[in-house]
Tab-separated table of C-alpha atoms and ligand atoms in Angstrom:
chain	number	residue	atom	x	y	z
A	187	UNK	CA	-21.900	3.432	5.618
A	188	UNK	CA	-20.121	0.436	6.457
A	189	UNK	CA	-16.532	-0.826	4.708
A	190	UNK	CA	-16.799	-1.757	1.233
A	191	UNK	CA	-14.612	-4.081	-1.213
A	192	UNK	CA	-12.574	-2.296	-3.471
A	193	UNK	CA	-14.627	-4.058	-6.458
A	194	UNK	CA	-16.159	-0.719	-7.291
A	195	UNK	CA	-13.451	1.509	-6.880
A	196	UNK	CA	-10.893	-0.197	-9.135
A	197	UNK	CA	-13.296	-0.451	-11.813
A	198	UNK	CA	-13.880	4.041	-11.794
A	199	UNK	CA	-9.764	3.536	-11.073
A	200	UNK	CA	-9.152	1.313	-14.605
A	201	UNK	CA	-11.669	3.346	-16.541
A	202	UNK	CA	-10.441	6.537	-15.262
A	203	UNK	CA	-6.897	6.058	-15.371
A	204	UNK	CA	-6.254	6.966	-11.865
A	205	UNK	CA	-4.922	4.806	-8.491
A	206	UNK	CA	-6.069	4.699	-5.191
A	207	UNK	CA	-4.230	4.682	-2.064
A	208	UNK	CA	-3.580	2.040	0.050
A	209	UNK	CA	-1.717	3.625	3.046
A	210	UNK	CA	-0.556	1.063	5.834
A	211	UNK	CA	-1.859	2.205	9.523
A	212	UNK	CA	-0.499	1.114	12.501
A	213	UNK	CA	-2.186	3.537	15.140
A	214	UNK	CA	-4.710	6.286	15.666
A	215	UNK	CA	-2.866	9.336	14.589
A	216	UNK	CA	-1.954	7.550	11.296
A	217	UNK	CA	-5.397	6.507	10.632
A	218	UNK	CA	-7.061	9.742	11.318
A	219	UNK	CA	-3.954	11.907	9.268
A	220	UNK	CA	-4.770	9.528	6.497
A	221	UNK	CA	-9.045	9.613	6.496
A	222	UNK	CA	-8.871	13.690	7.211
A	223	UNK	CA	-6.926	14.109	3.729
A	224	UNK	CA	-9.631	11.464	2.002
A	225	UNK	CA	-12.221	13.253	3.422
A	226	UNK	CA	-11.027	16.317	1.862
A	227	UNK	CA	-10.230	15.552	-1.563
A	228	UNK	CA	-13.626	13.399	-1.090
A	229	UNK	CA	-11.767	10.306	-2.584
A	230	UNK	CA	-11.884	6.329	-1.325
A	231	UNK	CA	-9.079	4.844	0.361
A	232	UNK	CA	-7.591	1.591	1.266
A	233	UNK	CA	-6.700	0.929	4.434
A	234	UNK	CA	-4.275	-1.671	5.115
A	235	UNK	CA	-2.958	-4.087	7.772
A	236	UNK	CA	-0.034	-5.844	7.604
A	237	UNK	CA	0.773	-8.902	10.069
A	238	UNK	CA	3.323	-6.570	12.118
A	239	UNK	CA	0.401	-4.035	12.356
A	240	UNK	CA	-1.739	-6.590	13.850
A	241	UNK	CA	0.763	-7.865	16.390
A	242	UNK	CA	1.674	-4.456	17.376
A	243	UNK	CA	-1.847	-2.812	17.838
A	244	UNK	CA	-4.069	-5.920	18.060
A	245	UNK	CA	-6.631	-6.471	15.280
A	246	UNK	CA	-9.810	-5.604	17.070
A	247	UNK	CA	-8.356	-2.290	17.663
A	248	UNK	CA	-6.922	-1.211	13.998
A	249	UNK	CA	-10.465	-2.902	13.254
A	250	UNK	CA	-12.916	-0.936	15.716
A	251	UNK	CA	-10.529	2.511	14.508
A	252	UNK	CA	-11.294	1.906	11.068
A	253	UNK	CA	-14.857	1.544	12.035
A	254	UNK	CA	-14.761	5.023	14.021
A	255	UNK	CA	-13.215	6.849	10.685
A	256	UNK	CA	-16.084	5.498	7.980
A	257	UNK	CA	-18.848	6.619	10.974
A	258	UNK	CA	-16.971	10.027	11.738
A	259	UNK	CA	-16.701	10.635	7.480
A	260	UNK	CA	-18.859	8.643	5.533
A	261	UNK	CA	-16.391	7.619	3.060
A	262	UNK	CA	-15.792	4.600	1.042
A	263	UNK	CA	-13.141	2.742	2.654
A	264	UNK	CA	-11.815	-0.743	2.232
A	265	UNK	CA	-10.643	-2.469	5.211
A	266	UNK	CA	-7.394	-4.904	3.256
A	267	UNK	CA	-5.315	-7.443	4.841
A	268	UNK	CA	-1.308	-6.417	3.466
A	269	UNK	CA	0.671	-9.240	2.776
A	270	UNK	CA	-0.673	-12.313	3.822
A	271	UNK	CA	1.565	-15.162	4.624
A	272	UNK	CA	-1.093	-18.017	4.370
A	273	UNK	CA	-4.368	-19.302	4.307
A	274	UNK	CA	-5.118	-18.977	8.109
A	275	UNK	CA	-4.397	-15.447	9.269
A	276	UNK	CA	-6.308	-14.610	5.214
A	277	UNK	CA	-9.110	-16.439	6.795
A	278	UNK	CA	-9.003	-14.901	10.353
A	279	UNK	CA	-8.921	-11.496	8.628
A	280	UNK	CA	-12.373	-12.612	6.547
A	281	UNK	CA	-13.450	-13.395	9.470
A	282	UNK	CA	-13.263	-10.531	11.583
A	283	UNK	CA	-15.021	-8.705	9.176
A	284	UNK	CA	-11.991	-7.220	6.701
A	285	UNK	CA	-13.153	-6.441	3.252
A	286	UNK	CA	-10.279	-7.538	1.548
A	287	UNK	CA	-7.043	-9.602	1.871
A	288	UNK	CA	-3.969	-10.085	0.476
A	289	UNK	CA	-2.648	-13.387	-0.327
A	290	UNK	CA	1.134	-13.378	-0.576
A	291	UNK	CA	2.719	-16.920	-2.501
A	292	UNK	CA	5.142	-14.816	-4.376
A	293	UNK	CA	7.678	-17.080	-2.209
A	294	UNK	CA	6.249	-20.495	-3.823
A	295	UNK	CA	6.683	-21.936	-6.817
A	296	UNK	CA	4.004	-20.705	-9.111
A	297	UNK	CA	2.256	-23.827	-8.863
A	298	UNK	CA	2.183	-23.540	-5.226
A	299	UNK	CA	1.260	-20.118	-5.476
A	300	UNK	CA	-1.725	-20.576	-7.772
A	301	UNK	CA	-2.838	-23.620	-5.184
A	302	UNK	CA	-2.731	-21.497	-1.939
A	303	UNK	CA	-4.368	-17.970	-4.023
A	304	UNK	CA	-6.956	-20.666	-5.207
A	305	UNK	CA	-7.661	-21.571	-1.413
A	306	UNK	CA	-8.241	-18.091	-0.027
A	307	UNK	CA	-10.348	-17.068	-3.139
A	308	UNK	CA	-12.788	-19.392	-3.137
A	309	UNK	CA	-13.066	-19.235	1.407
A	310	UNK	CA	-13.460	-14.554	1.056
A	311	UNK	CA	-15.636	-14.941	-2.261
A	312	UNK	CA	-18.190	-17.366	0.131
A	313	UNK	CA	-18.282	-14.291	2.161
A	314	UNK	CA	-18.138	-11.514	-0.070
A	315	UNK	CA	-14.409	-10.633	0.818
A	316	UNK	CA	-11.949	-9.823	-2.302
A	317	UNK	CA	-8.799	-11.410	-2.884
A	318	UNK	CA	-5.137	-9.741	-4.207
A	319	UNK	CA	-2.420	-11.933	-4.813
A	320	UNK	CA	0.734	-11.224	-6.088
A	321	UNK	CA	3.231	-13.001	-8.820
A	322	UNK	CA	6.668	-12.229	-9.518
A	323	UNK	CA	9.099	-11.309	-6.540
A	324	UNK	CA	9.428	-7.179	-5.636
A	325	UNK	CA	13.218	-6.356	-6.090
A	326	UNK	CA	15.714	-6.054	-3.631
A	327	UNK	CA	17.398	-2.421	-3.417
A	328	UNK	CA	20.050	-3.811	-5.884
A	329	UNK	CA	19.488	-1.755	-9.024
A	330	UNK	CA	20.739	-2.348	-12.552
A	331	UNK	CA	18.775	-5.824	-12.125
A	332	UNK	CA	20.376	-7.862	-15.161
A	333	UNK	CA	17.983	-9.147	-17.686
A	334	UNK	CA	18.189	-12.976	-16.505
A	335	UNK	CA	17.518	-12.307	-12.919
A	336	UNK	CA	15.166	-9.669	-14.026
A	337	UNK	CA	13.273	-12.260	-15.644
A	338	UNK	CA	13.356	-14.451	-12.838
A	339	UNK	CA	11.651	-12.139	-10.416
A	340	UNK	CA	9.844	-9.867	-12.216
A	341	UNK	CA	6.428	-10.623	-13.497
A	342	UNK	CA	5.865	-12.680	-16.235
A	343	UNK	CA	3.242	-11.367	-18.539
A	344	UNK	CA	1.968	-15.216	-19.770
A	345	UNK	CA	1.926	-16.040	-15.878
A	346	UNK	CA	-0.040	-13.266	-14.898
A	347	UNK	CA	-2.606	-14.300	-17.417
A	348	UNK	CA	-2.710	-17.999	-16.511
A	349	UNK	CA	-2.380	-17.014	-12.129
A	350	UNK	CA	-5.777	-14.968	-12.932
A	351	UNK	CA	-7.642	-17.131	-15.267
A	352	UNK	CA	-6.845	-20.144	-12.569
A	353	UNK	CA	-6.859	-18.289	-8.927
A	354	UNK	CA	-10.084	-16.132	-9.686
A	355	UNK	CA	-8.499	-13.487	-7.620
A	356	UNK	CA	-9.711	-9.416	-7.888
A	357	UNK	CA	-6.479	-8.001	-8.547
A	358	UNK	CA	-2.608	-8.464	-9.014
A	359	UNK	CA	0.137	-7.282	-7.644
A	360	UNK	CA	3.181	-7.280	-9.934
A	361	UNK	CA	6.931	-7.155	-10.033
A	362	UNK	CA	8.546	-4.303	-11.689
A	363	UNK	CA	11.528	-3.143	-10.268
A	364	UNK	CA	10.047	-1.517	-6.833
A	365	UNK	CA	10.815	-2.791	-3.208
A	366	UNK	CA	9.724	-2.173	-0.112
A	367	UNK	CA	11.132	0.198	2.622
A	368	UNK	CA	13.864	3.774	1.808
A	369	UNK	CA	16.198	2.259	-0.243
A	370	UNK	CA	14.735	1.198	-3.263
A	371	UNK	CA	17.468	2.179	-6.129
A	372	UNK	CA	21.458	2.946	-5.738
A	373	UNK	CA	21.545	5.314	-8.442
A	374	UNK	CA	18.478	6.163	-10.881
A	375	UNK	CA	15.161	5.129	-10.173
A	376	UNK	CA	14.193	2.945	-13.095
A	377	UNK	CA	10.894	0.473	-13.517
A	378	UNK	CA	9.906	-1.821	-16.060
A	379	UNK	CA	7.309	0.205	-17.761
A	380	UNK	CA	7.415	-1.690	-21.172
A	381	UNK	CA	6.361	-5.243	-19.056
A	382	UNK	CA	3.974	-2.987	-16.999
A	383	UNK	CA	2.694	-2.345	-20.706
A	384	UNK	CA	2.326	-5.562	-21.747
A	385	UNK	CA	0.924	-7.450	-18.530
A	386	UNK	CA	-1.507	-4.337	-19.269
A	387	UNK	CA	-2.487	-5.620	-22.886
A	388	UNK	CA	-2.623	-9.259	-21.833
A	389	UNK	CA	-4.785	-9.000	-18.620
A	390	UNK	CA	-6.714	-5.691	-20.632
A	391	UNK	CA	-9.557	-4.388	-17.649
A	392	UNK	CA	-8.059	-6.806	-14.660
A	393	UNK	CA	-6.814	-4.323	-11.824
A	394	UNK	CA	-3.044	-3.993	-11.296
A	395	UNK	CA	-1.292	-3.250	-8.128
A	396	UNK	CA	2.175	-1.773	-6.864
A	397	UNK	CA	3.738	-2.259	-3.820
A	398	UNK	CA	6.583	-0.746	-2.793
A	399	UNK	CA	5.135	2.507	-4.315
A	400	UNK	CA	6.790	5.144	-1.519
A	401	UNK	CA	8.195	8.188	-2.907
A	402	UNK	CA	10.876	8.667	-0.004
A	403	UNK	CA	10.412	12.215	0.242
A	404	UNK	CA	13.204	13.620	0.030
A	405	UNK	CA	11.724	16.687	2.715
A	406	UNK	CA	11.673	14.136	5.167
A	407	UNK	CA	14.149	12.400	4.725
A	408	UNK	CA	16.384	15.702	5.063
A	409	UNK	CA	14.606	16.582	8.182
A	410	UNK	CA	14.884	13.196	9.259
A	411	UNK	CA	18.577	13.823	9.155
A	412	UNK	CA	18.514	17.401	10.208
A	413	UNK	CA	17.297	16.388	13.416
A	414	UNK	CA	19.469	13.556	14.293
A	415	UNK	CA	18.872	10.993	12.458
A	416	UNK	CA	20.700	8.752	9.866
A	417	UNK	CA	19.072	8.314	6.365
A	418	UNK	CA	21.862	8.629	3.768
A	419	UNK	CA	20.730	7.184	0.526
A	420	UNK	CA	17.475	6.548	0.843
A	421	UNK	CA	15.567	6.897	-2.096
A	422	UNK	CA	11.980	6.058	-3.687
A	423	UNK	CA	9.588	5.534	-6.732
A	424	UNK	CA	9.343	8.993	-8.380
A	425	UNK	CA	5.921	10.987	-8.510
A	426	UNK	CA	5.642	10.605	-11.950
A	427	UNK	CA	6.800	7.446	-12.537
A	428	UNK	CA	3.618	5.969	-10.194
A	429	UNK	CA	1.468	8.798	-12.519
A	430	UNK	CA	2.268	6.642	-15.208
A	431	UNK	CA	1.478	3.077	-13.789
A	432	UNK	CA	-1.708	4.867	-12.579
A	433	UNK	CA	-2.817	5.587	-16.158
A	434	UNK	CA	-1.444	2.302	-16.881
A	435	UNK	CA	-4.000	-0.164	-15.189
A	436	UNK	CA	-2.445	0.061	-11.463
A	437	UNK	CA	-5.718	1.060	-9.616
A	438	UNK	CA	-3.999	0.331	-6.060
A	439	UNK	CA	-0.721	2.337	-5.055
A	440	UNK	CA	1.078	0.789	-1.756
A	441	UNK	CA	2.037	3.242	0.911
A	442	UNK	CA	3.499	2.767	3.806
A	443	UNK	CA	7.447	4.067	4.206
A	444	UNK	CA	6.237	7.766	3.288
A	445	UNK	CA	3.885	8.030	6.213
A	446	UNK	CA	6.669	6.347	8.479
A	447	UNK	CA	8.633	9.323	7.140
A	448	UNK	CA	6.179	12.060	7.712
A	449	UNK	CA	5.827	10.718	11.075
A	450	UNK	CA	9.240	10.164	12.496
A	451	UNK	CA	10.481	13.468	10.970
A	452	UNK	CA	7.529	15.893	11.982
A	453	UNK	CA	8.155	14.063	15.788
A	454	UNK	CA	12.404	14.486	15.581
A	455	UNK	CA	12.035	18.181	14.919
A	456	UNK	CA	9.270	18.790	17.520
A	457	UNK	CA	11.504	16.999	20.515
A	458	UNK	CA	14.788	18.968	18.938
A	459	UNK	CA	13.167	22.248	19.367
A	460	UNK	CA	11.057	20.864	22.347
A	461	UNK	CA	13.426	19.336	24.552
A	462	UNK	CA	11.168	20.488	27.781
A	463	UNK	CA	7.922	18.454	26.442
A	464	UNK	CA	6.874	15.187	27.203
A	465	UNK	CA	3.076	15.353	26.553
A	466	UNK	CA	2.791	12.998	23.619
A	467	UNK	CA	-0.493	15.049	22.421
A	468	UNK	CA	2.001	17.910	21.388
A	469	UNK	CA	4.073	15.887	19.362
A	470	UNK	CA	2.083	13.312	17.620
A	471	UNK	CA	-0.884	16.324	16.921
A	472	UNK	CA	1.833	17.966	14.211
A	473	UNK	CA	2.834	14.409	12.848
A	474	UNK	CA	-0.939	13.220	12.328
A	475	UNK	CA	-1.141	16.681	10.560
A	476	UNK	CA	1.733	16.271	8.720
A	477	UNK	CA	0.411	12.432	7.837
A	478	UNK	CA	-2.982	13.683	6.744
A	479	UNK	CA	-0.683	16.708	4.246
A	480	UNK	CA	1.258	14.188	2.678
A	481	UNK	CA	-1.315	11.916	1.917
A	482	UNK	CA	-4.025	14.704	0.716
A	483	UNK	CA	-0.739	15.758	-1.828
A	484	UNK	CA	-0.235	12.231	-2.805
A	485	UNK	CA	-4.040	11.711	-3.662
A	486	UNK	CA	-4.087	15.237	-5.184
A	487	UNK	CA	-1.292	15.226	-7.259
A	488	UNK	CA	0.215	11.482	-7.836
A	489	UNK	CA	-2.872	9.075	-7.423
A	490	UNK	CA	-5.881	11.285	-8.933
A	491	UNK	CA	-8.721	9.939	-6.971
A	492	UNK	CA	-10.143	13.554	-5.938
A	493	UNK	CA	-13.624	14.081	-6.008
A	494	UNK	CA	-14.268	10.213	-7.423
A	495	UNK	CA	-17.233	9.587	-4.671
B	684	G3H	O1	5.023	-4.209	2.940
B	684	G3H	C1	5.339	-3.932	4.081
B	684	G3H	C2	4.669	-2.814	4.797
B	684	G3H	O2	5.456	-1.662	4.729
B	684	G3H	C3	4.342	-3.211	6.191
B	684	G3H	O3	5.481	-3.270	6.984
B	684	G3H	O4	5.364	-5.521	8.050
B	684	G3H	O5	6.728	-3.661	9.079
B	684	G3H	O6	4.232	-3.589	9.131
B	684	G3H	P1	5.452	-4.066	8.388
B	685	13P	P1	6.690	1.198	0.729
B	685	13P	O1	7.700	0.610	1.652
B	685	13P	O2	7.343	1.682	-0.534
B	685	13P	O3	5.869	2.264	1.373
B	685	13P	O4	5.681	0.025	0.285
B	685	13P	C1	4.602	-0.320	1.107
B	685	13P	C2	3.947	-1.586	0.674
B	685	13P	O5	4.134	-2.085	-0.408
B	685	13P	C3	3.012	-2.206	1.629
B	685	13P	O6	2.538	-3.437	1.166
B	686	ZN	ZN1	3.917	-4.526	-0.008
């Protein structure tokens, strides 16, 4: 088996009214946590590399480790570019052999952003790569975004139609009301639901996606700050909340903060109760594990892609 576009996938996703994950990996430990819980719940996954991942690892290494997880378990896995920045490093990603890429103009003008989408599109569909972009802009962690500036940033449901029809690309990522990182809402998590709807009608069968998607759990973040550290406030996208956008068309869910979360928490306890260790095999061996828990409950109980290969 060798990666695969997520072509396939988001088309048993959209039928089926569930999401799969797209989980951001940075190392080894994250990569195998994350593959162990596909393998179990025998779903697909996304794995995704952001432009920080790359110049922290390397790309030939995140590449040649993704590699080493579809050999070692057989399963369906899409190798995706997160969030990029511009034509070049979309088409260095293509070709290196990635099986999908992100192409990020939500910062241009939607002319500009149609013209650059356009660009990558037509370069990873000569080689069989697919294409996301992304319209609208993800929020800040300001909630109770007013309607006007609401309407500025989020997506607009005419747009999305008229960015598809003219980019060509596979699948959209949308505004809503999420944002990246802990901090996503001051007070109640709330996300546009009744746009979500209506992009939905307009764009009916087109795969949706949502970044920004992390739940913050709140068990790590309160052993986070049980064991020294300083997370007050933090605060994510609801499980049922990304339920919903998964029966609603979303067929990719972003995830990236959570597994920071699992990690740095399962590794502060372990050097609080362990101050005499200093073999990193003893504490990065209980955060892969608790990686590969969080993600085998995510795609258990919030995404629904068990037993879809
Ligand atoms: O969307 C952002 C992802 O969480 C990746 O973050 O750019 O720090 O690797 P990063
Ligand atoms: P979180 O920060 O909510 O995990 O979002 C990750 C993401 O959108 C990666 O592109
Ligand atoms: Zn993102």
């Amino acid at each position: 088996m060798s990666l695969v576009t997520s072509k396939e996938m988001f088309k048993n996703a959209y039928q089926n009214g569930y999401a799969i994950g797209a989980f951001n990996v940075n190392n080894m430990e994250i990569i195998q946590g994350i593959v162990e819980a596909g393998r179990e719940e025998k779903s697909p996954l996304i794995l995704q590399v952001s432009a920080g991942a790359r110049k922290y690892a390397n790309p030939i290494y995140l590449r040649k480790l993704v590699e080493a997880a579809i050999e070692d378990t057989g399963l369906p896995i899409v190798l995706h570019l997160d969030h990029g920045d511009d034509f070049e490093i979309c088409k260095a990603c293509i070709d290196s052999g990635f099986s999908s890429v992100m192409i990020d103009g939500s910062r241009f003008s939607f002319e500009e952003n149609i013209r650059v989408t356009k660009e990558v599109v037509e370069y990873a569909h000569s080689k069989g790569v697919v294409v996301e972009g992304e319209l609208g802009k993800l929020a800040g962690v300001e909630d109770a975004v007013k309607v006007s500036s609401k309407d500025a940033t989020y997506t607009d449901p005419d747009q999305a139609v008229e960015f598809v029809e003219r980019t060509g690309v596979d699948s959209l990522a949308v505004a809503i009301g999420t944002s990246h990182g802990a901090y996503k809402f001051k007070e109640k998590p709330s996300l546009d639901f009744e746009r979500l709807q209506i992009i939905t009608n307009k764009l009916a069968g087109f795969p949706l996606v949502l970044h920004g998607a992390s739940t913050v759990m709140p068990e790590f973040v309160a052993k986070c700050n049980e064991f020294g550290g300083k997370l007050p406030g933090a605060m994510g996208v609801p499980e049922d909340m990304l339920r919903k956008a998964a029966s609603m068309g979303v067929c990719k869910i972003n995830i990236d903060t959570d597994l920071r979360l699992a990690m740095t928490a399962t590794i502060r306890e372990f050097l609080i109760k362990h101050p005499e260790e200093f073999d990193p095999r003893k504490y990065l061996a209980p955060a892969r594990t608790a990686i590969k828990d969080m993600v085998q409950h995510k795609i258990k109980n919030v995404l629904g892609s068990s037993n879809s290969i």
